[in-house]
Amino acid sequence: MPIVVCEQLNKVYQQERVPVVALSDVSLQVEAGEFVSLAGPSGCGKTTLLNMIGGLDQPDTGQVIVGGEVLGALSPGALADLRLRRIGFVFQAYNLIPVLSARENVEFVMQLQGIDHTDRRQRAEEMLAQVGLSEQMERRPAELSGGQQQRVAVARAMVSNPAIVLADEPTANLDSSASESLLDLMKSLNEQQQTTFIVATHDPQVIAFTDRKVSLLDGKIIADH
C-alpha cells in the first residue's frame, strides 16, 4: 500500500473576497522510500499539497491518507500525534528556536515525544555529526550560516526516524554549493533509512536530483514522471 494517497483534492481560498483555486481535483500516490519533487512556479499549488499531506491544511473536498490513516477522520490530538511521530518537516524559513542551540533544536521533537534525556542527547549529537555539524552543535541559529541552519532543520526532521520528510523549498536560501551538499545529505538519508522524501520546489537543481517529478500548474497535476 502506498504511504501517501491523495484522492481528488480540491481547495479554494478567499483572497480579498476573490476565490483563488489552490488545488483542483488532485490525486497522487507516493510509495514508501520514494524521493519525489512537487515542482512548479509560485502559486501552482505545491505548498498547499505538501501542507495537506502533512496535515497542516485540510482540503475542501477529497481525502488524504498517510500510513493508512485518513487524516480528515482523525481528532486534532491524533493528527498532532501522527505529525509528531510519523512526519518530519523542513520549512523554507528553517523554523529553528532562536534561544536553543543546534543540539537543543534537534532534541526538541524527541523531547515532545517523551524520549529520555540521555537518549535524545546522544541521538541529536549523532545526527548533527551525520550532517557535518559536530563542531557547531552548541551554537545558536544566529551564529550559524543559512546552509548550517538548514542542516540543523534536516537533522531535526530526521532524528526521530519519521516515515516521511516533507520539505518546502529547502534550498531557497542557499547558494548552489550549499544546495548540492544538502541534497546529497537528503538523498543519503533517503537511501540509508528508506525514508520517503516529498519536496516542494521550483529549483531545477532539486528537481533534477529527485527520482520522480510531479509538475503542477494552476492547482492541477500536469505531469508525473
CSV table of C-alpha atoms in Angstrom, one decimal:
chain,number,residue,atom,x,y,z
A,1,MET,CA,0.0,0.0,0.0
A,2,PRO,CA,1.4,3.5,-0.8
A,3,ILE,CA,2.5,5.5,2.2
A,4,VAL,CA,0.7,8.6,0.9
A,5,VAL,CA,-2.6,8.7,-1.1
A,6,CYS,CA,-4.3,11.9,-2.1
A,7,GLU,CA,-7.7,11.4,-3.6
A,8,GLN,CA,-9.4,14.2,-5.7
A,9,LEU,CA,-8.3,17.1,-3.5
A,10,ASN,CA,-9.9,20.5,-4.1
A,11,LYS,CA,-9.1,23.7,-2.2
A,12,VAL,CA,-10.3,27.2,-2.8
A,13,TYR,CA,-9.0,30.2,-0.8
A,14,GLN,CA,-10.7,33.5,-0.5
A,15,GLN,CA,-8.2,36.3,-1.2
A,16,GLU,CA,-9.8,39.8,-0.7
A,17,ARG,CA,-13.2,38.2,-1.5
A,18,VAL,CA,-11.9,36.7,-4.7
A,19,PRO,CA,-11.8,32.9,-4.9
A,20,VAL,CA,-8.4,31.5,-5.7
A,21,VAL,CA,-8.2,27.9,-6.7
A,22,ALA,CA,-5.2,26.3,-4.9
A,23,LEU,CA,-5.9,22.7,-5.9
A,24,SER,CA,-8.3,21.3,-8.5
A,25,ASP,CA,-9.1,17.5,-8.4
A,26,VAL,CA,-5.6,16.5,-7.5
A,27,SER,CA,-4.9,12.8,-7.0
A,28,LEU,CA,-1.4,11.4,-6.1
A,29,GLN,CA,0.1,8.2,-4.7
A,30,VAL,CA,3.6,8.0,-3.2
A,31,GLU,CA,5.3,4.7,-2.3
A,32,ALA,CA,7.4,4.2,0.8
A,33,GLY,CA,11.1,5.1,0.1
A,34,GLU,CA,10.4,7.4,-2.9
A,35,PHE,CA,12.2,10.8,-3.3
A,36,VAL,CA,9.6,13.0,-5.0
A,37,SER,CA,9.6,16.6,-6.1
A,38,LEU,CA,6.4,18.7,-6.4
A,39,ALA,CA,7.5,21.1,-9.0
A,40,GLY,CA,6.1,24.3,-10.5
A,41,PRO,CA,6.0,28.1,-10.3
A,42,SER,CA,5.0,30.1,-7.3
A,43,GLY,CA,1.2,29.8,-6.7
A,44,CYS,CA,0.9,26.5,-8.6
A,45,GLY,CA,-0.4,24.6,-5.5
A,46,LYS,CA,2.7,22.6,-4.5
A,47,THR,CA,2.9,24.1,-1.0
A,48,THR,CA,-0.8,23.6,-0.4
A,49,LEU,CA,-0.5,20.0,-1.5
A,50,LEU,CA,2.6,19.5,0.8
A,51,ASN,CA,0.7,21.0,3.7
A,52,MET,CA,-2.3,18.7,3.2
A,53,ILE,CA,0.0,15.6,3.1
A,54,GLY,CA,1.4,16.9,6.5
A,55,GLY,CA,-2.0,17.5,8.0
A,56,LEU,CA,-1.3,21.2,8.3
A,57,ASP,CA,-4.2,22.1,5.9
A,58,GLN,CA,-7.5,20.4,5.0
A,59,PRO,CA,-9.0,20.0,1.6
A,60,ASP,CA,-12.5,21.4,0.9
A,61,THR,CA,-13.3,18.0,-0.7
A,62,GLY,CA,-11.3,14.8,-1.2
A,63,GLN,CA,-9.1,12.9,1.3
A,64,VAL,CA,-5.5,12.4,2.3
A,65,ILE,CA,-4.4,9.0,3.6
A,66,VAL,CA,-0.9,8.8,5.3
A,67,GLY,CA,0.3,5.4,6.5
A,68,GLY,CA,-3.2,4.0,6.3
A,69,GLU,CA,-4.7,6.8,8.3
A,70,VAL,CA,-7.4,9.1,6.8
A,71,LEU,CA,-6.3,12.5,8.0
A,72,GLY,CA,-9.7,14.1,7.9
A,73,ALA,CA,-11.1,11.4,10.2
A,74,LEU,CA,-8.5,12.0,13.0
A,75,SER,CA,-9.2,14.1,16.0
A,76,PRO,CA,-6.9,17.1,16.4
A,77,GLY,CA,-4.9,15.3,19.1
A,78,ALA,CA,-4.5,12.2,17.0
A,79,LEU,CA,-3.5,14.3,14.0
A,80,ALA,CA,-0.9,16.2,16.0
A,81,ASP,CA,0.4,12.8,17.3
A,82,LEU,CA,0.8,11.5,13.8
A,83,ARG,CA,2.7,14.6,12.7
A,84,LEU,CA,4.9,14.3,15.7
A,85,ARG,CA,5.7,10.6,15.3
A,86,ARG,CA,5.5,9.9,11.6
A,87,ILE,CA,6.3,13.1,9.7
A,88,GLY,CA,9.4,15.3,9.7
A,89,PHE,CA,9.1,18.9,8.4
A,90,VAL,CA,11.8,21.1,6.8
A,91,PHE,CA,10.5,24.6,6.2
A,92,GLN,CA,11.9,27.3,3.9
A,93,ALA,CA,12.4,29.6,6.9
A,94,TYR,CA,14.1,26.9,8.9
A,95,ASN,CA,11.7,27.5,11.9
A,96,LEU,CA,14.5,26.9,14.4
A,97,ILE,CA,14.1,28.1,18.0
A,98,PRO,CA,16.4,31.1,18.4
A,99,VAL,CA,17.3,30.7,22.1
A,100,LEU,CA,18.2,27.0,21.7
A,101,SER,CA,21.5,25.6,20.5
A,102,ALA,CA,21.6,23.4,17.3
A,103,ARG,CA,21.7,20.3,19.5
A,104,GLU,CA,18.7,21.5,21.6
A,105,ASN,CA,16.8,22.3,18.5
A,106,VAL,CA,17.3,18.8,17.2
A,107,GLU,CA,16.4,17.4,20.6
A,108,PHE,CA,13.2,19.3,20.8
A,109,VAL,CA,10.9,16.9,18.8
A,110,MET,CA,12.3,14.0,20.8
A,111,GLN,CA,11.5,15.9,24.0
A,112,LEU,CA,7.9,16.3,22.9
A,113,GLN,CA,7.9,12.5,22.1
A,114,GLY,CA,8.9,11.8,25.7
A,115,ILE,CA,12.3,10.3,24.9
A,116,ASP,CA,14.7,10.1,27.8
A,117,HIS,CA,17.2,13.0,28.1
A,118,THR,CA,20.3,10.9,27.7
A,119,ASP,CA,19.0,9.0,24.7
A,120,ARG,CA,17.8,12.1,22.9
A,121,ARG,CA,21.1,13.9,23.5
A,122,GLN,CA,23.1,11.0,22.1
A,123,ARG,CA,20.8,10.8,19.1
A,124,ALA,CA,20.9,14.5,18.4
A,125,GLU,CA,24.7,14.5,18.6
A,126,GLU,CA,24.9,11.5,16.2
A,127,MET,CA,22.5,13.2,13.8
A,128,LEU,CA,24.4,16.5,13.8
A,129,ALA,CA,27.6,14.6,13.2
A,130,GLN,CA,25.9,12.9,10.2
A,131,VAL,CA,25.0,16.3,8.8
A,132,GLY,CA,28.6,17.6,9.3
A,133,LEU,CA,27.9,19.9,12.3
A,134,SER,CA,29.8,18.3,15.1
A,135,GLU,CA,31.8,21.5,15.7
A,136,GLN,CA,28.7,23.7,15.7
A,137,MET,CA,26.2,21.8,17.8
A,138,GLU,CA,26.3,24.2,20.8
A,139,ARG,CA,25.8,27.3,18.6
A,140,ARG,CA,22.5,29.1,18.4
A,141,PRO,CA,20.9,29.7,15.0
A,142,ALA,CA,22.1,33.3,14.8
A,143,GLU,CA,25.7,32.0,15.0
A,144,LEU,CA,25.2,29.6,12.0
A,145,SER,CA,25.2,30.3,8.3
A,146,GLY,CA,22.0,29.7,6.2
A,147,GLY,CA,23.3,26.4,5.0
A,148,GLN,CA,24.2,25.3,8.5
A,149,GLN,CA,20.7,26.3,9.8
A,150,GLN,CA,19.1,24.3,7.0
A,151,ARG,CA,21.2,21.3,8.0
A,152,VAL,CA,20.0,21.6,11.6
A,153,ALA,CA,16.5,21.7,10.3
A,154,VAL,CA,17.1,18.5,8.3
A,155,ALA,CA,18.7,16.8,11.3
A,156,ARG,CA,15.7,17.8,13.4
A,157,ALA,CA,13.3,16.4,10.8
A,158,MET,CA,15.2,13.1,10.6
A,159,VAL,CA,16.4,12.4,14.1
A,160,SER,CA,13.3,10.6,15.3
A,161,ASN,CA,13.2,8.3,12.2
A,162,PRO,CA,10.0,9.6,10.6
A,163,ALA,CA,8.4,7.6,7.8
A,164,ILE,CA,8.1,10.8,5.7
A,165,VAL,CA,10.0,14.0,5.4
A,166,LEU,CA,8.2,17.0,3.8
A,167,ALA,CA,10.4,19.8,2.7
A,168,ASP,CA,9.1,23.2,1.4
A,169,GLU,CA,11.7,25.0,-0.9
A,170,PRO,CA,14.6,23.6,1.3
A,171,THR,CA,17.3,25.2,-1.0
A,172,ALA,CA,15.6,28.7,-1.4
A,173,ASN,CA,18.1,30.5,0.9
A,174,LEU,CA,21.2,28.6,-0.1
A,175,ASP,CA,23.9,29.0,-2.7
A,176,SER,CA,24.4,26.2,-5.3
A,177,SER,CA,27.3,24.6,-3.3
A,178,ALA,CA,25.3,24.5,-0.1
A,179,SER,CA,22.2,23.3,-2.1
A,180,GLU,CA,24.2,20.4,-3.6
A,181,SER,CA,25.6,19.5,-0.2
A,182,LEU,CA,22.1,19.5,1.4
A,183,LEU,CA,20.6,17.4,-1.5
A,184,ASP,CA,23.4,14.8,-1.1
A,185,LEU,CA,22.6,14.6,2.5
A,186,MET,CA,18.9,14.1,2.0
A,187,LYS,CA,19.5,11.5,-0.7
A,188,SER,CA,21.9,9.6,1.5
A,189,LEU,CA,19.3,9.6,4.3
A,190,ASN,CA,16.6,8.5,1.9
A,191,GLU,CA,18.8,5.6,0.7
A,192,GLN,CA,20.1,4.5,4.0
A,193,GLN,CA,16.9,4.7,6.0
A,194,GLN,CA,14.3,4.3,3.2
A,195,THR,CA,12.7,7.5,4.4
A,196,THR,CA,10.2,8.9,2.0
A,197,PHE,CA,11.0,12.5,0.9
A,198,ILE,CA,8.5,14.8,-0.7
A,199,VAL,CA,10.0,18.2,-1.7
A,200,ALA,CA,8.1,21.2,-2.9
A,201,THR,CA,10.4,23.3,-5.1
A,202,HIS,CA,10.9,25.3,-8.3
A,203,ASP,CA,14.7,24.9,-8.1
A,204,PRO,CA,15.9,22.9,-11.2
A,205,GLN,CA,18.8,21.6,-9.2
A,206,VAL,CA,16.5,20.0,-6.7
A,207,ILE,CA,14.1,18.7,-9.4
A,208,ALA,CA,17.0,17.0,-11.3
A,209,PHE,CA,18.1,15.3,-8.1
A,210,THR,CA,14.8,13.6,-7.3
A,211,ASP,CA,13.7,10.2,-8.6
A,212,ARG,CA,10.2,11.4,-9.6
A,213,LYS,CA,8.9,14.8,-10.7
A,214,VAL,CA,5.3,15.7,-10.2
A,215,SER,CA,4.6,19.0,-12.0
A,216,LEU,CA,1.8,21.3,-11.0
A,217,LEU,CA,0.3,24.3,-12.7
A,218,ASP,CA,-2.8,26.3,-11.6
A,219,GLY,CA,-3.6,23.8,-8.9
A,220,LYS,CA,-3.5,20.8,-11.2
A,221,ILE,CA,-1.0,18.0,-11.8
A,222,ILE,CA,0.1,18.4,-15.4
A,223,ALA,CA,2.9,15.7,-15.5
A,224,ASP,CA,4.2,12.9,-13.3
A,225,HIS,CA,7.4,11.1,-14.3
